Coordinates of C-alpha atoms (C1' of nucleotides) in Angstrom, one line a residue:
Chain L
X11 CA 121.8 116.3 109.1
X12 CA 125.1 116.0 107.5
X13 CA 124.8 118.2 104.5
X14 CA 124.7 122.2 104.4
X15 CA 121.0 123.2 103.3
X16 CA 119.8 126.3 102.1
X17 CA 116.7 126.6 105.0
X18 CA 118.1 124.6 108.0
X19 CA 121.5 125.1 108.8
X20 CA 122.1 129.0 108.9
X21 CA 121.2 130.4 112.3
X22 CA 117.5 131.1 112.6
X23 CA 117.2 135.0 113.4
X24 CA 113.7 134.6 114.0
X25 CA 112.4 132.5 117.1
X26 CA 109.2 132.8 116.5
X27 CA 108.4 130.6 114.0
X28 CA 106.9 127.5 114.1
X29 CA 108.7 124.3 114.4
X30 CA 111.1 124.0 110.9
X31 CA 109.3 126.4 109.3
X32 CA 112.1 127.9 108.2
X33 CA 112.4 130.1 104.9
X34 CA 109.6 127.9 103.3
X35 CA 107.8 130.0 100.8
X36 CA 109.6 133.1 101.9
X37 CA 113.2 134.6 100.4
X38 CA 114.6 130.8 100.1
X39 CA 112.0 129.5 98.0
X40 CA 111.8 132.5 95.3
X41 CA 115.2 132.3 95.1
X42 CA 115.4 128.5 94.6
X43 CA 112.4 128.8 92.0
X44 CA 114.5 132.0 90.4
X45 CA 117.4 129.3 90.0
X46 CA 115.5 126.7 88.5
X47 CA 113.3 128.6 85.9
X48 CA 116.8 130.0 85.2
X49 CA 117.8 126.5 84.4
X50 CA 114.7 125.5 82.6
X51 CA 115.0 128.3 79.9
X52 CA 118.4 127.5 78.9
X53 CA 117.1 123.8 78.7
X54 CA 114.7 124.5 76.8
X55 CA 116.8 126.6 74.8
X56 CA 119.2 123.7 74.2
X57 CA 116.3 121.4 73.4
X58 CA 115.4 123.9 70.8
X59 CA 118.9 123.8 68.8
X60 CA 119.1 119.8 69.5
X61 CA 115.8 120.2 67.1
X62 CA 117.5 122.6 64.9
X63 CA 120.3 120.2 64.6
X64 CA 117.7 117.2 63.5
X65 CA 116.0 118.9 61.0
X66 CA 119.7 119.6 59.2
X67 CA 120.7 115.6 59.9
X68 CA 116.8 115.0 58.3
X69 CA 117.4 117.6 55.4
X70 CA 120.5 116.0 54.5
X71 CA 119.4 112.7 54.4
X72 CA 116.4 113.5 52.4
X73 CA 119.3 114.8 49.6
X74 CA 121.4 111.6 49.7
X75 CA 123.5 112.2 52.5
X76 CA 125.0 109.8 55.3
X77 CA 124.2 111.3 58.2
X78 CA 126.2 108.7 60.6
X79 CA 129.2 109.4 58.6
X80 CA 128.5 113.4 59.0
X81 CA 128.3 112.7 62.5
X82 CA 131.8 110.9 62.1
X83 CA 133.2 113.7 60.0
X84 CA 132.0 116.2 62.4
X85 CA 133.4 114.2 65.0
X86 CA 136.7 114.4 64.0
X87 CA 137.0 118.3 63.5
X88 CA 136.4 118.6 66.7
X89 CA 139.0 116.2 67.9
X90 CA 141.4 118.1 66.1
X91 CA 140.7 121.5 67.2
X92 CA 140.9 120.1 70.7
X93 CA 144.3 118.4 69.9
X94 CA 145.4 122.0 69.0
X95 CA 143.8 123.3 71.9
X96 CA 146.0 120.9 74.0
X97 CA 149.1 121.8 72.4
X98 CA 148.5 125.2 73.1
X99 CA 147.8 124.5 76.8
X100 CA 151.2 122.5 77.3
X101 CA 152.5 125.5 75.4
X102 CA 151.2 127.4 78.3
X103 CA 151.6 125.0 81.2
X104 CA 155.6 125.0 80.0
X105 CA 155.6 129.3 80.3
X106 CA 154.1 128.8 83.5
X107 CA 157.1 126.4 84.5
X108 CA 159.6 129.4 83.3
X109 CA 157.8 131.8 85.1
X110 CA 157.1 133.5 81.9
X111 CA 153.4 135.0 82.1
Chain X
X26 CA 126.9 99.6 47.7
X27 CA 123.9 99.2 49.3
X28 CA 123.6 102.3 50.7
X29 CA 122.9 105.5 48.8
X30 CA 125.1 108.2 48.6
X31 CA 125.2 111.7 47.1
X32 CA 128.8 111.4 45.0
X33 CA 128.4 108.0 43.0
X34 CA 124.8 107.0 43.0
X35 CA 123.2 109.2 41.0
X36 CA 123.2 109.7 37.3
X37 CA 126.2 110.7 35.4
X38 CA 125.7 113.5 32.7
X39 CA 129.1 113.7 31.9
X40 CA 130.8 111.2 30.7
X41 CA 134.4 112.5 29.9
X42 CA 135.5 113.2 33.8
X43 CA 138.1 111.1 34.4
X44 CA 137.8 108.0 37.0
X45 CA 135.9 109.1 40.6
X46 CA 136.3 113.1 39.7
X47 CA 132.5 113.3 40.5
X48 CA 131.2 115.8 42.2
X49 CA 134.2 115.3 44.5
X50 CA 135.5 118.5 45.3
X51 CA 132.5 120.2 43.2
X52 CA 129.1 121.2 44.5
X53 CA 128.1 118.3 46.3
X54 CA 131.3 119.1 48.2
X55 CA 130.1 122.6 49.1
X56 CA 126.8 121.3 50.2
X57 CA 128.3 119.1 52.9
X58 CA 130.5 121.2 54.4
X59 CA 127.7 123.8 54.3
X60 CA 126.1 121.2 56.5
X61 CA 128.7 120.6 58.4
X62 CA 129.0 124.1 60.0
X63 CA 125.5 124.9 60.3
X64 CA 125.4 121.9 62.6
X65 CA 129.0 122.9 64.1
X66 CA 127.7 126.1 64.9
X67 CA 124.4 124.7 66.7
X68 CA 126.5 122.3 68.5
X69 CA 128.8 125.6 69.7
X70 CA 125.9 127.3 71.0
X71 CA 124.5 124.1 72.6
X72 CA 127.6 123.3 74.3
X73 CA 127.8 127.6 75.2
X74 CA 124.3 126.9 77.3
X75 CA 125.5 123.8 78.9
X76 CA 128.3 126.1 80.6
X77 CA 125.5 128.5 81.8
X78 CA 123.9 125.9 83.2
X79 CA 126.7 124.4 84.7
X80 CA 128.0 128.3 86.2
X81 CA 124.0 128.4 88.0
X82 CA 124.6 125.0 89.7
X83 CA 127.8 125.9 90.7
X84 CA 126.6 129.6 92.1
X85 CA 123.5 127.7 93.4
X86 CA 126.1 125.1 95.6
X87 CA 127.6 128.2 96.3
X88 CA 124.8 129.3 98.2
X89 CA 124.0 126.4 99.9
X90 CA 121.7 124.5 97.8
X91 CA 122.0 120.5 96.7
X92 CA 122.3 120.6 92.9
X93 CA 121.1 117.1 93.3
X94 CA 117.6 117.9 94.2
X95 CA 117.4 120.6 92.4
X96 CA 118.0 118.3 89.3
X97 CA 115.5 115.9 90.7
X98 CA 112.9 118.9 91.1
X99 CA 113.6 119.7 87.5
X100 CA 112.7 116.6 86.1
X101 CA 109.7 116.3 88.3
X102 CA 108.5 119.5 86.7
X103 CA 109.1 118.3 83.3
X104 CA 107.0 115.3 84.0
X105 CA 103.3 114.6 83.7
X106 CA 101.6 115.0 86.8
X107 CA 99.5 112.0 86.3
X108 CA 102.4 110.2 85.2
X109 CA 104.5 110.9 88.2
X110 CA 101.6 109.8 90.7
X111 CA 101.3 106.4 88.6
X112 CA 105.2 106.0 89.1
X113 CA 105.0 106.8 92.8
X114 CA 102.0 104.4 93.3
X115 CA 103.9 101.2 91.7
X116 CA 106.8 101.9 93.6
X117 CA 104.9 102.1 96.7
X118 CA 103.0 99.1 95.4
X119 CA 106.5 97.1 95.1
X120 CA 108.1 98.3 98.4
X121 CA 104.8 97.3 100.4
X122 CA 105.4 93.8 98.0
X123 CA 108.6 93.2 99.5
X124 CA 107.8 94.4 103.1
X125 CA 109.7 97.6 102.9
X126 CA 107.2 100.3 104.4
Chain Q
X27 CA 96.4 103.1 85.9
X28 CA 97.6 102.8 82.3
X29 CA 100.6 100.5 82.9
X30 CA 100.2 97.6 83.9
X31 CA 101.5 95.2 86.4
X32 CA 102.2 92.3 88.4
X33 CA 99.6 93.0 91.0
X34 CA 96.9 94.8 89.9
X35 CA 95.9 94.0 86.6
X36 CA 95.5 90.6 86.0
X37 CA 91.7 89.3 86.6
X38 CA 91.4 88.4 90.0
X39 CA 90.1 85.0 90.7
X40 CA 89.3 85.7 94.6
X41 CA 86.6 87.3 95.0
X42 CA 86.6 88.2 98.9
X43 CA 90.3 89.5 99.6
X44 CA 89.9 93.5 100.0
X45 CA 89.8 95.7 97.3
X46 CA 93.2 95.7 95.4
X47 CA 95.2 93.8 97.7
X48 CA 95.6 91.4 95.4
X49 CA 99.5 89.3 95.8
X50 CA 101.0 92.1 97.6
X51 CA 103.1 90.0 100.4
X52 CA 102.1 87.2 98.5
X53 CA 103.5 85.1 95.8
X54 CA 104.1 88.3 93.5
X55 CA 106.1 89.7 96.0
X56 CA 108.1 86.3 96.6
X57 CA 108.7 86.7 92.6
X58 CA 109.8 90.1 92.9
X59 CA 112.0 89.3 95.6
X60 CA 113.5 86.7 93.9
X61 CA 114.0 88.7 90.9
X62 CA 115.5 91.5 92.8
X63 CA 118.2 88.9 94.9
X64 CA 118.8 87.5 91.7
X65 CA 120.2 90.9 89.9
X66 CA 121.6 92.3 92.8
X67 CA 124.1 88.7 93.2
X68 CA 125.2 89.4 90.1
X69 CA 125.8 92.8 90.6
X70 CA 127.9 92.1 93.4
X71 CA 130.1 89.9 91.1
X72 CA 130.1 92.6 88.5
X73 CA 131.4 94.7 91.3
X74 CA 134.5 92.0 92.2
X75 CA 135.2 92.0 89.1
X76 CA 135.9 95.7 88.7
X77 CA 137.9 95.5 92.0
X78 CA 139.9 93.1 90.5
X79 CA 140.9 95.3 87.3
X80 CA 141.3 98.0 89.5
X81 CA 143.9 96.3 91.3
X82 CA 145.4 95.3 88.2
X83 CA 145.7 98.9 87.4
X84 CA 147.1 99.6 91.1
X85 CA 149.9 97.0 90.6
X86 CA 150.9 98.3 86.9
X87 CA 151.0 101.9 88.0
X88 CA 153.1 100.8 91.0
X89 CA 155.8 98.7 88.3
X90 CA 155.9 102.1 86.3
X91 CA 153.2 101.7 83.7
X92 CA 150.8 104.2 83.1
X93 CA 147.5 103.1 83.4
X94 CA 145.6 105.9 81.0
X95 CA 147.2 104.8 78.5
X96 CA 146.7 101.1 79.3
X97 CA 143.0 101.8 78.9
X98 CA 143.2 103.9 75.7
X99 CA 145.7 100.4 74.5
X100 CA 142.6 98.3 75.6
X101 CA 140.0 100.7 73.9
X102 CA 142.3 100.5 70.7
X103 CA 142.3 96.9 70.4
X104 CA 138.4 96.7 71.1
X105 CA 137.7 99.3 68.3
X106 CA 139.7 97.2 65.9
X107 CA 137.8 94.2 66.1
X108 CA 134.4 96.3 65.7
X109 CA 135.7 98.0 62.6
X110 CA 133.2 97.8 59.2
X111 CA 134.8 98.5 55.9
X112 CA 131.6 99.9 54.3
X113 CA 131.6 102.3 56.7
X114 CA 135.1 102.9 55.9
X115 CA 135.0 103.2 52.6
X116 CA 132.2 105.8 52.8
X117 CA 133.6 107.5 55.3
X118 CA 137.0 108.0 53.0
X119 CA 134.9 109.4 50.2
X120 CA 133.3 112.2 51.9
X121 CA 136.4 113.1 53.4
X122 CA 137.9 113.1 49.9
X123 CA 135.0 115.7 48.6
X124 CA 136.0 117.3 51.6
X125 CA 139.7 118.2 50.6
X126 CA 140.4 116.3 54.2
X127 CA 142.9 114.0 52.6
Chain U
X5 CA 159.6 113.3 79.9
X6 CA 157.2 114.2 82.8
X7 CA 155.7 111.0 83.5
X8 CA 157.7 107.6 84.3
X9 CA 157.2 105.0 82.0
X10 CA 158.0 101.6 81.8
X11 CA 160.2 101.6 79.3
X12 CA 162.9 104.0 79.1
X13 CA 162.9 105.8 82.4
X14 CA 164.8 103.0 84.5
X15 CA 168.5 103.2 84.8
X16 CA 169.9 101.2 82.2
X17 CA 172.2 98.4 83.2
X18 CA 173.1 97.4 79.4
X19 CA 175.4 100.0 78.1
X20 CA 176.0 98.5 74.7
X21 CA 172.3 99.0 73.4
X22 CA 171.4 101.5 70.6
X23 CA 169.7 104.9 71.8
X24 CA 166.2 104.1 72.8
X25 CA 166.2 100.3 72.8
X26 CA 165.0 99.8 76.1
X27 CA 162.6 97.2 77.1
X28 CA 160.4 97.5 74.0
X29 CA 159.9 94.1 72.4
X30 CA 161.4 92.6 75.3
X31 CA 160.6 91.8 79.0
X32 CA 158.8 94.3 79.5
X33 CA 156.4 94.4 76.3
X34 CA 155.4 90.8 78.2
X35 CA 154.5 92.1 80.8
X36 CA 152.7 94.9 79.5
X37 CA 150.7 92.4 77.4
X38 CA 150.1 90.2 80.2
X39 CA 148.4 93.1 81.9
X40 CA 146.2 93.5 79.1
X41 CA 145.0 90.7 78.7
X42 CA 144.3 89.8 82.3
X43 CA 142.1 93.3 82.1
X44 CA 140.2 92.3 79.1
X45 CA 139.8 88.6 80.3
X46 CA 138.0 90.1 83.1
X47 CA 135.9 92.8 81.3
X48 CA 134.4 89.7 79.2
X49 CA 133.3 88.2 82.1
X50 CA 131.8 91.4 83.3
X51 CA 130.6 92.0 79.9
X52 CA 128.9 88.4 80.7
X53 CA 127.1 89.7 83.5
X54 CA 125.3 92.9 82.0
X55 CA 124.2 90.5 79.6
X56 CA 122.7 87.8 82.3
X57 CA 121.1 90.8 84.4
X58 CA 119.8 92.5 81.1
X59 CA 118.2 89.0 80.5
X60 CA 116.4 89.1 84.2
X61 CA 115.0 92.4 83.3
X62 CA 113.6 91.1 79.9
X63 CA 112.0 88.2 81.6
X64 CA 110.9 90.0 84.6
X65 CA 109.1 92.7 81.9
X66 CA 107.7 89.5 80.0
X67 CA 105.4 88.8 83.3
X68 CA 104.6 92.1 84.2
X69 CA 106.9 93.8 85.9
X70 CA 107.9 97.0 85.5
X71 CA 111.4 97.1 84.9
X72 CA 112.3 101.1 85.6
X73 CA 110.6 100.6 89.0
X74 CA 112.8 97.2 89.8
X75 CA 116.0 99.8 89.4
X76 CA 114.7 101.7 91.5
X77 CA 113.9 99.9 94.2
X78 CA 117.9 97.6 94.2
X79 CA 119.2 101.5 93.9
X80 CA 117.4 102.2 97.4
X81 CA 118.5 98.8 98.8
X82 CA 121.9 99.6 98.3
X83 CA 121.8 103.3 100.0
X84 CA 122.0 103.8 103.2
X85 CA 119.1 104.1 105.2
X86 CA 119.7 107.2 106.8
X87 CA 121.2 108.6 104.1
X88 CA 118.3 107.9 101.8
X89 CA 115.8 109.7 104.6
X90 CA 117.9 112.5 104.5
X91 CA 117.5 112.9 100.7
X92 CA 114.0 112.4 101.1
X93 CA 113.3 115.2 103.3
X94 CA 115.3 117.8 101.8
X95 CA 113.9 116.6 98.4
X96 CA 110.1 117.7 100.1
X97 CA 111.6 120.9 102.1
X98 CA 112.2 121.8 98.3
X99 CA 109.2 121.0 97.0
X100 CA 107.1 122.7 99.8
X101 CA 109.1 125.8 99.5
X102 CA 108.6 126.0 95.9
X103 CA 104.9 125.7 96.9
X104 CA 104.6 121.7 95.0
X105 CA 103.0 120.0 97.8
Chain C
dC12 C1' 140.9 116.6 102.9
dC13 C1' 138.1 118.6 99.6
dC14 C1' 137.1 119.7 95.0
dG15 C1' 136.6 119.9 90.2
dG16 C1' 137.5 117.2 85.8
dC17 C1' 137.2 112.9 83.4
dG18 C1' 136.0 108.4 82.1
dT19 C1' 132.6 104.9 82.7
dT20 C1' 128.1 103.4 83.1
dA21 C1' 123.2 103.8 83.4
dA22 C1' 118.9 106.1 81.6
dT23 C1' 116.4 108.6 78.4
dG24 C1' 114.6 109.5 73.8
dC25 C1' 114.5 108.6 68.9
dA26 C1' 114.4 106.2 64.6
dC27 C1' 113.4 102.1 62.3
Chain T
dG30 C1' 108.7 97.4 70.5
dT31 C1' 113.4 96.9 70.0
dG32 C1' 117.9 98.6 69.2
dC33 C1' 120.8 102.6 69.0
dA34 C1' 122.4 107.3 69.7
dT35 C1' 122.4 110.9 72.8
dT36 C1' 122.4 112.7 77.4
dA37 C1' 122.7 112.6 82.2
dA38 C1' 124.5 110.5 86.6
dC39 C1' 128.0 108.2 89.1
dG40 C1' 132.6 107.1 90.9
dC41 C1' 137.5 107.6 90.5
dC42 C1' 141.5 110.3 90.2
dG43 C1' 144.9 113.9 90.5
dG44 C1' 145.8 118.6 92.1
dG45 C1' 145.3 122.6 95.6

DNA sequence: CCCGGCGTTAATGCAC
DNA sequence: GTGCATTAACGCCGGG
């Protein structure tokens, strides 16, 4: 098997189990279920504010708003706070060069 | 204008504002960009759980797991049982089809 | 099985083949082939033809041009062709009850 | 100036030209545009070829077929064998150590 | 040589 | 059900 794995490839302390039995439903497997209900409740958290987000585009519209050119308009705020956030990085990257941090 | 729109379409009460003053600027102004950063502010903390999600696949490689199938165990999860076994049982159906068991 | 498909669902004029066997190996599975080698042939050329622009690419970055910006060029001139004036127009005003002009 | 570029980096053999002149509108401006336009000459044509496979899909859909499971199975005929095995099995060591088999 | 970021492309979900 | 907007997966690229 080429690739690492979290139950295979460390050395097996125990030689008694059976044939690949491995960490299967032991300390392995809670941890990889730990990981992915940790993962599942921040999706679910994000699927929650995606809604939040819809209701507002659906309130809006309800009142006479655009909501494709909200979406544009919201679009480009955020490419101008990144364009300042990209200055400010070169600003960095060039006090870096001088040895100035 | 085919489409409506909250500055121009609706009906004028006054009728001494000089050409497109409108609501421009006015209330209707203030309700839009109080839309505007409601949904901003979702869309932070959206993006803000995205980067915890990202840090737990990055720990989880860390410790030897495949982000990979953990994502594919994730979606399995979020899937309908019954659904899943359906999807499994055409693409059996299509491999066995084409001679690939 | 709520989908349906190729194999399964149609009435079945024969009465004594097995239960549910049906085309599979059969002429269904000579379609589905077919389909299959069809799509993946023109994938392949899909796949020369990226090659190709990627070598394009290679040869302008190796004659000092700098291909990132080639792209964003190449995105430019598609976007301009796409461009709607309604949407324009609309777009202008909100940014105008804005104060973003 | 950090990156080379085509158009004022090179050592300039004219001496009489103004600050800046360069290549632009010139030699080089043709040959930028010749580079563009052999790239988008060949993204139509790959732009051609979504469109052709996206019309097998609708036709193979139109008698029956399921189209998500078609993906599917070209996505496994490109992988390599053993490589797809060993996704396989470390897709159900995860599944049985999470207790899903 | 590996890795993380980025841009592209495919897949999903939603609105009409 | 179809087209579109969002979201997720893939592959390439440059830097460490």
């Amino acid at each position: 098997m080429a690739k690492t794995n979290k139950f295979f490839d460390e050395d097996e302390e125990d030689g008694n189990m059976g044939h690949n039995s491995g960490d299967v439903g032991g300390i392995a497997g809670k941890r990889l279920l730990s990981i992915i209900e940790r993962i599942e409740r921040l999706e679910e958290e994000k699927k929650g504010l995606s809604d939040d987000i819809k209701d507002i585009y659906t309130e809006a519209k309800g009142t006479g708003f655009d909501a494709k050119t909200i979406k544009r308009i919201i679009k480009d705020r955020k490419k101008d706070k990144e364009k300042l956030e990209e200055e400010e990085s070169l600003y960095e990257l060039y006090k870096s060069a001088l040895g100035m941090l």
